[in-house]
C-alpha positions as CSV (number, residue, x, y, z in Angstrom):
1,E,7.8,18.6,32.9
2,A,5.2,20.9,34.3
3,Y,7.3,24.2,33.5
4,L,7.6,23.2,29.7
5,K,3.4,22.4,29.8
6,S,3.4,26.2,30.9
7,A,5.3,27.4,28.1
8,E,4.3,25.5,25.3
9,G,1.8,28.8,24.6
10,G,4.3,31.2,24.5
11,A,5.4,32.8,21.5
12,G,8.6,31.7,20.3
13,Y,8.5,27.7,22.3
14,S,8.0,26.1,19.6
15,H,10.9,27.6,17.6
16,L,13.4,27.5,20.8
17,V,12.5,23.6,20.3
18,L,12.7,23.4,16.5
19,Q,16.4,25.3,16.9
20,L,17.3,22.8,20.1
21,L,16.2,20.0,18.3
22,S,18.4,20.7,15.3
23,S,21.6,22.4,17.3
24,P,24.5,19.9,17.3
25,Q,26.1,21.2,20.1
26,Y,22.5,19.5,22.1
27,S,22.7,15.9,20.0
28,S,22.2,14.9,23.1
29,V,18.5,15.4,23.1
30,H,17.4,15.5,19.9
31,Q,15.6,12.6,19.3
32,I,13.5,13.7,23.2
33,A,13.3,16.9,21.7
34,A,11.9,16.1,17.7
35,I,9.3,13.8,19.9
36,H,8.0,16.8,21.9
37,F,7.7,19.0,18.5
38,K,5.8,16.7,17.5
39,N,3.3,16.2,20.4
40,L,2.9,19.9,20.1
41,I,2.4,20.2,16.9
42,R,-0.8,17.6,16.9
43,A,-1.6,18.9,20.2
44,G,-1.3,23.4,19.5
45,Y,-1.9,23.5,16.2
46,G,-5.6,23.6,15.5
47,E,-7.3,26.4,14.6
48,E,-9.9,25.9,16.9
49,D,-8.0,24.7,20.0
50,G,-4.9,25.1,18.5
51,F,-2.4,27.3,21.4
52,I,0.6,28.2,19.1
53,P,0.2,31.6,18.1
54,E,0.1,32.0,14.1
55,G,3.3,33.8,13.8
56,D,5.2,30.8,15.0
57,K,3.1,28.9,12.8
58,A,5.0,31.4,10.2
59,V,8.2,31.2,11.2
60,L,7.9,26.9,11.6
61,K,6.2,26.4,8.3
62,D,9.7,28.9,6.6
63,N,12.4,26.4,7.8
64,L,11.0,22.9,9.1
65,V,11.9,21.6,5.3
66,T,15.0,22.5,5.4
67,I,15.7,20.8,8.9
68,L,13.8,17.9,7.9
69,T,16.6,17.4,5.0
70,S,19.6,18.2,7.1
71,C,19.4,17.0,9.1
72,S,21.7,13.0,9.4
73,E,19.7,11.3,12.6
74,D,17.0,8.7,11.0
75,A,14.9,9.2,14.6
76,V,14.4,12.8,14.2
77,R,14.1,12.8,10.4
78,K,11.1,10.8,11.4
79,Q,9.2,12.3,13.5
80,L,10.3,15.9,12.1
81,G,8.4,13.8,8.9
82,E,5.2,13.2,10.6
83,S,5.6,16.9,12.3
84,I,4.9,18.8,8.7
85,S,2.6,15.9,7.4
86,S,0.3,17.2,10.7
87,I,0.7,21.1,9.5
88,A,0.2,19.8,6.5
89,A,-3.2,18.3,7.3
90,Q,-4.8,21.1,8.1
91,D,-2.6,23.7,6.0
92,Y,-1.8,22.7,2.3
93,P,-2.0,24.2,0.1
94,V,-4.5,27.4,0.6
95,K,-2.3,28.0,3.4
96,W,0.8,26.6,3.1
97,S,1.8,27.6,-0.8
98,G,5.5,26.4,-0.5
99,L,5.7,23.0,1.0
100,L,5.2,21.1,-2.0
101,P,7.8,23.2,-4.2
102,S,10.3,22.8,-0.9
103,L,10.2,19.2,-1.0
104,V,10.6,19.1,-5.3
105,T,13.8,20.9,-4.4
106,H,15.6,17.8,-3.3
107,F,14.4,15.6,-5.7
108,S,17.1,16.0,-7.2
109,S,19.1,15.3,-3.1
110,P,22.7,12.9,-3.6
111,D,21.4,11.4,0.5
112,P,18.7,8.6,0.2
113,A,18.1,9.5,3.7
114,T,16.7,13.2,2.2
115,L,15.1,12.0,-0.1
116,N,13.4,9.3,1.4
117,N,12.6,11.2,4.2
118,V,11.3,13.9,1.4
119,L,9.2,11.3,-0.4
120,Y,7.4,10.0,2.8
121,V,6.2,13.6,3.8
122,L,4.7,13.5,0.2
123,A,3.2,10.1,0.3
124,S,1.6,10.9,4.0
125,L,0.0,14.2,2.1
126,L,-1.3,13.4,-0.7
127,K,-3.4,10.5,0.9
128,R,-5.9,13.2,1.6
129,Y,-7.0,12.1,-2.1
130,T,-7.5,8.8,-1.3
131,Y,-10.4,6.6,-0.4
132,T,-12.6,9.9,-0.2
133,T,-15.3,11.5,-1.2
134,R,-15.4,13.5,-4.6
135,T,-15.7,17.2,-4.5
136,D,-15.0,20.6,-6.4
137,A,-12.5,21.0,-3.6
138,L,-10.8,18.1,-3.6
139,L,-10.2,18.5,-7.4
140,T,-9.0,22.4,-6.9
141,S,-5.9,21.2,-4.7
142,L,-5.2,18.0,-6.4
143,Q,-5.1,20.4,-10.0
144,Y,-2.7,22.1,-8.0
145,T,-0.4,19.3,-6.7
146,L,-0.9,18.0,-10.3
147,G,0.1,21.0,-11.5
148,A,3.5,21.7,-9.6
149,L,4.6,17.9,-8.6
150,Q,3.8,15.7,-12.0
151,T,6.3,16.2,-13.9
152,P,9.7,16.4,-12.4
153,F,7.5,12.9,-10.3
154,L,7.7,11.7,-12.9
155,S,11.3,11.8,-13.7
156,L,12.4,11.2,-10.5
157,L,10.4,7.2,-10.3
158,S,12.0,7.1,-14.0
159,S,15.3,8.0,-12.5
160,Q,15.5,5.9,-9.7
161,T,13.7,2.7,-12.1
162,Q,16.4,2.5,-14.3
163,K,19.3,2.8,-11.4
164,L,17.6,0.1,-9.4
165,L,17.1,-1.7,-13.0
166,T,21.1,-0.9,-14.7
167,A,22.9,0.0,-11.7
168,P,22.1,-1.6,-8.8
169,P,24.3,-0.6,-5.2
170,A,26.7,-3.5,-4.3
171,D,25.8,-2.4,0.0
172,P,22.5,-3.8,0.8
173,A,22.0,-0.6,3.2
174,A,22.0,2.0,-0.3
175,L,20.0,-0.8,-2.8
176,E,17.6,-0.9,0.7
177,A,17.5,2.9,0.5
178,L,16.9,3.0,-3.7
179,V,13.9,0.7,-3.7
180,T,12.1,1.8,-0.5
181,S,12.4,5.6,-2.9
182,L,10.2,3.2,-5.5
183,E,7.9,2.8,-2.6
184,L,7.0,5.9,-1.7
185,L,7.4,7.4,-5.3
186,C,4.6,4.1,-6.4
187,S,3.2,5.2,-3.3
188,V,2.2,9.3,-4.2
189,Y,0.9,8.0,-8.4
190,F,-1.3,5.6,-7.0
191,S,-2.5,8.8,-4.1
192,L,-2.7,11.4,-7.7
193,N,-4.3,8.7,-9.7
194,W,-7.2,7.2,-6.7
195,L,-9.5,9.9,-7.9
196,E,-9.4,10.4,-11.2
197,L,-6.9,9.6,-14.4
198,P,-4.9,13.1,-14.4
199,E,-4.2,14.0,-18.1
200,Y,-0.8,14.3,-17.8
201,F,-0.5,11.0,-16.8
202,E,-3.2,9.4,-20.1
203,D,-0.5,11.2,-21.8
204,E,3.0,9.6,-20.0
205,I,0.6,6.2,-19.2
206,A,2.9,3.7,-21.8
207,R,5.5,5.1,-19.9
208,S,4.5,4.6,-16.3
209,M,3.1,1.2,-17.5
210,S,6.7,0.3,-19.2
211,L,8.6,1.8,-15.3
212,F,5.9,-0.6,-13.6
213,Q,5.9,-4.2,-15.9
214,S,10.3,-3.7,-15.4
215,L,10.0,-3.0,-11.5
216,L,7.6,-6.1,-11.1
217,A,9.7,-8.5,-12.8
218,H,12.3,-7.4,-10.3
219,S,13.6,-9.5,-8.1
220,S,16.5,-8.9,-4.9
221,P,17.4,-11.7,-3.4
222,S,19.6,-9.8,-0.5
223,L,16.3,-8.1,0.6
224,A,14.7,-10.9,0.7
225,P,13.0,-11.5,4.1
226,A,15.5,-13.1,6.6
227,G,12.9,-15.4,7.7
228,D,9.6,-16.9,8.5
229,D,8.2,-14.4,10.6
230,A,10.5,-11.3,9.4
231,D,8.8,-8.2,8.1
232,E,7.5,-7.7,4.8
233,G,10.5,-6.8,2.6
234,P,10.6,-3.7,0.4
235,V,10.8,-5.2,-3.2
236,E,7.1,-6.7,-1.8
237,K,5.6,-3.0,-0.6
238,M,6.7,-2.0,-3.6
239,K,5.6,-4.3,-6.1
240,A,2.0,-3.8,-3.7
241,R,1.5,-0.3,-4.0
242,I,2.2,-0.5,-8.1
243,I,-0.4,-3.5,-8.1
244,E,-2.3,-1.3,-6.3
245,T,-2.7,1.3,-8.8
246,L,-2.7,-1.3,-11.5
247,E,-6.6,-2.9,-9.5
248,V,-7.7,1.0,-9.9
249,Y,-7.4,1.7,-13.3
250,A,-8.6,-1.5,-14.1
251,S,-12.0,-1.5,-11.9
252,K,-12.4,1.8,-12.7
253,D,-11.8,0.4,-17.1
254,E,-10.0,3.4,-17.5
255,E,-9.7,2.8,-21.4
256,P,-5.9,3.9,-21.6
257,F,-5.3,1.1,-19.3
258,Q,-6.4,-1.7,-21.4
259,P,-3.5,-2.4,-24.1
260,Y,-1.6,-2.8,-20.8
261,L,-4.2,-5.4,-18.7
262,Q,-3.1,-8.9,-20.0
263,A,-0.1,-8.5,-20.0
264,F,0.1,-7.1,-16.2
265,T,-2.5,-9.6,-15.3
266,T,-0.6,-12.2,-16.8
267,S,2.5,-11.1,-14.6
268,I,0.5,-10.8,-11.4
269,W,-0.8,-14.1,-12.0
270,E,2.4,-15.3,-12.6
271,Q,3.4,-13.8,-9.2
272,L,0.1,-15.7,-7.2
273,T,2.2,-19.0,-8.1
274,T,5.5,-18.3,-7.4
275,L,5.3,-16.6,-3.9
276,P,5.8,-18.2,-0.5
277,T,2.6,-18.8,1.7
278,K,4.7,-17.5,4.6
279,K,4.1,-14.3,6.5
280,P,6.1,-11.6,5.0
281,Y,4.9,-12.3,1.0
282,D,0.9,-11.8,2.9
283,N,0.4,-8.0,2.0
284,L,1.5,-8.1,-1.7
285,T,-0.1,-12.2,-2.2
286,T,-3.2,-10.1,-0.9
287,T,-2.9,-7.8,-2.7
288,C,-2.9,-9.8,-6.5
289,L,-5.8,-11.6,-5.2
290,S,-8.1,-8.6,-5.4
291,F,-6.2,-7.8,-8.4
292,L,-7.6,-10.8,-10.0
293,T,-10.7,-10.6,-8.2
294,S,-11.9,-7.0,-10.0
295,I,-10.9,-8.6,-12.8
296,V,-12.4,-11.7,-13.2
297,S,-15.8,-9.7,-11.5
298,K,-16.3,-7.8,-14.6
299,P,-17.9,-9.0,-18.1
300,A,-15.7,-7.0,-20.4
301,H,-12.8,-9.6,-19.5
302,A,-14.2,-13.2,-19.9
303,A,-12.0,-14.1,-22.8
304,M,-9.3,-14.3,-20.5
305,F,-10.5,-16.7,-17.5
306,G,-13.7,-18.1,-18.8
307,S,-12.1,-21.5,-20.4
308,A,-11.6,-24.7,-18.3
309,E,-8.0,-24.5,-18.8
310,V,-7.6,-21.3,-17.3
311,V,-10.3,-21.7,-14.2
312,T,-8.3,-25.1,-13.5
313,Q,-4.7,-23.2,-13.0
314,I,-6.6,-20.5,-10.8
315,V,-8.2,-23.0,-8.8
316,S,-5.3,-25.6,-8.5
317,H,-2.6,-22.9,-8.3
318,I,-3.8,-19.6,-6.3
319,I,-7.1,-20.6,-5.0
320,L,-6.0,-23.9,-3.3
321,K,-2.0,-22.8,-2.6
322,N,-3.8,-19.9,-0.1
323,V,-7.5,-21.3,0.7
324,R,-5.5,-24.1,3.6
325,L,-4.3,-23.6,6.1
326,R,-0.9,-22.9,7.5
327,E,1.1,-23.7,10.4
328,E,0.7,-19.9,11.7
329,D,-2.8,-20.3,11.8
330,V,-3.1,-24.1,13.2
331,E,-1.0,-22.2,16.4
332,A,-3.5,-19.0,16.1
333,Y,-6.5,-21.3,16.4
334,E,-4.7,-23.4,19.2
335,D,-3.9,-19.7,20.9
336,D,-7.4,-18.9,21.1
337,P,-10.0,-20.8,19.8
338,A,-12.7,-19.0,20.7
339,D,-11.2,-15.9,18.3
340,Y,-10.0,-17.3,15.1
341,I,-13.9,-19.2,15.1
342,V,-15.3,-16.1,15.3
343,S,-12.7,-14.2,12.9
344,D,-13.3,-17.2,10.7
345,F,-16.7,-16.9,10.2
346,E,-17.7,-13.5,10.8
347,G,-15.3,-12.5,8.1
348,S,-13.2,-10.2,10.3
349,D,-9.8,-11.6,8.5
350,T,-10.6,-9.4,5.9
351,G,-7.5,-9.1,4.1
352,S,-5.9,-11.8,4.8
353,R,-5.0,-14.9,1.9
354,R,-7.8,-17.2,3.0
355,K,-10.6,-14.4,2.7
356,C,-9.2,-12.7,-0.8
357,A,-8.9,-16.6,-1.9
358,I,-12.4,-17.0,-1.4
359,E,-13.6,-14.1,-2.7
360,L,-11.4,-14.4,-6.4
361,L,-13.1,-18.2,-6.1
362,K,-17.1,-16.6,-5.3
363,A,-16.5,-14.1,-8.2
364,L,-15.2,-16.9,-10.7
365,N,-18.3,-18.8,-9.8
366,R,-20.3,-16.0,-10.2
367,S,-19.0,-15.0,-13.4
368,F,-18.2,-19.0,-15.3
369,S,-20.3,-20.8,-12.5
370,A,-20.6,-23.4,-15.5
371,V,-17.3,-23.8,-16.3
372,A,-16.0,-23.7,-12.6
373,T,-18.7,-25.3,-10.1
374,P,-17.0,-28.7,-11.7
375,I,-13.9,-27.8,-11.6
376,V,-14.3,-26.8,-7.6
377,M,-15.7,-30.0,-7.0
378,E,-13.7,-32.2,-8.4
379,R,-10.8,-30.4,-5.8
380,V,-13.5,-31.2,-3.4
381,T,-14.3,-34.5,-3.5
382,G,-10.1,-35.6,-4.1
383,M,-9.3,-33.5,-0.9
384,L,-12.5,-35.0,0.7
385,A,-11.2,-38.8,-0.6
386,E,-7.8,-38.0,1.0
387,Y,-9.7,-37.0,4.3
388,A,-11.3,-40.7,4.0
389,K,-8.5,-42.0,4.0
390,D,-5.9,-40.5,6.2
391,K,-7.4,-38.4,9.1
392,G,-4.4,-36.7,9.9
393,Q,-5.6,-34.7,6.1
394,W,-8.2,-32.3,7.8
395,I,-6.6,-29.7,6.3
396,G,-7.4,-30.4,3.1
397,K,-11.3,-31.4,4.3
398,D,-11.3,-27.9,5.9
399,A,-10.1,-26.3,2.6
400,A,-12.9,-28.4,0.4
401,L,-15.2,-27.0,3.0
402,S,-14.6,-23.6,2.5
403,M,-14.5,-24.0,-1.0
404,V,-18.0,-25.2,-1.4
405,T,-19.6,-22.8,1.2
406,S,-17.9,-20.1,-1.2
407,I,-19.2,-21.4,-4.8
408,S,-23.1,-21.8,-2.6
409,V,-23.0,-18.2,-2.1
410,I,-25.0,-16.5,-5.4
411,R,-25.7,-13.2,-3.8
412,E,-24.2,-11.6,-0.8
413,S,-24.5,-7.8,1.4
414,N,-22.1,-6.3,3.4
415,L,-25.4,-5.4,5.5
416,G,-27.8,-8.2,4.2
417,G,-25.3,-11.4,4.6
418,V,-25.9,-14.5,2.2
419,T,-29.1,-13.6,-0.1
420,E,-29.4,-16.2,-2.5
421,V,-27.6,-19.5,-2.7
């Protein structure tokens, strides 16, 4: 180990490690070599404190994508993908202009694993365009990326969608790989559209929205989470990525998106009323709730939500369902009461079903208080009456108190807390 550490900064060392992890005769050490290579890149690639020679950097960038796409070992591919992402974070696009064209050439790969590894790298690379400050340099980088990527990207999104809808693989593993590719493509779409709606995607918005609407309506029972404590399923991940993009469009009031808003709102509403309350569906549920909250908060959409009938449906079939404590919530309280209470009171559970449902109720009450307050209080009175009859119905009482507290808040901020009730 000491010898390897001393050799890390030597000319050609990083390339030798790359050759080792890609040579068939050394397959027994491929994964260890890939992990070592990833750590080597993270520690030694920086301009100021890095120790990998410039000549080696050029060789690595010329060979990494080829080795990634020719590798047949999933564990090694993942490590190589993370290594490429680490280099791209520093060198793309100015010092690695060949990266994007190299990735795009593999869009036509018949091997699902190769395609997904390329898309994984691409999704990681483009996260730089999200949740960040808009600058001239960032916009220049985005324009370069769009020029090389937008047309083949949307063609791939379309072809993969059609494959899923018209000729889905019978083999569960192949089907999961196909859905995973769509989830990654939707992540890329989100990143390309976060800063602004690009001209190309504005021109092609009808095509994109048609694909998204079809994917949101899709179900693959064989890929459904296997149990209550299972991980989020690939279909649920894909749908969450789509809804995140729709929320970006809706929150920015992108005019080209307006004709599609009503249909998507209805679709997401229906998703919320049918999604199970179990853990594997938490992320999709909270993403749907966040979308509805962003729409409800805008006066321009009052016609969609202002009627008593609509508010009643939202309160009865969406908010109540997600505000009520679940069995796993009760277990979390029993395991560590103090931690759970702090989390519940201080709002550190941002992103939970309960928190997102409360935020939706607050938005609904702020926008339509004359309609929403009586409806909420009717439900609250009913739950408290049930508790008065049967003290075992304490979960209903807890939900009632949460809802009353929510509609009592008129104005608040992250810094100052509640400022008006």
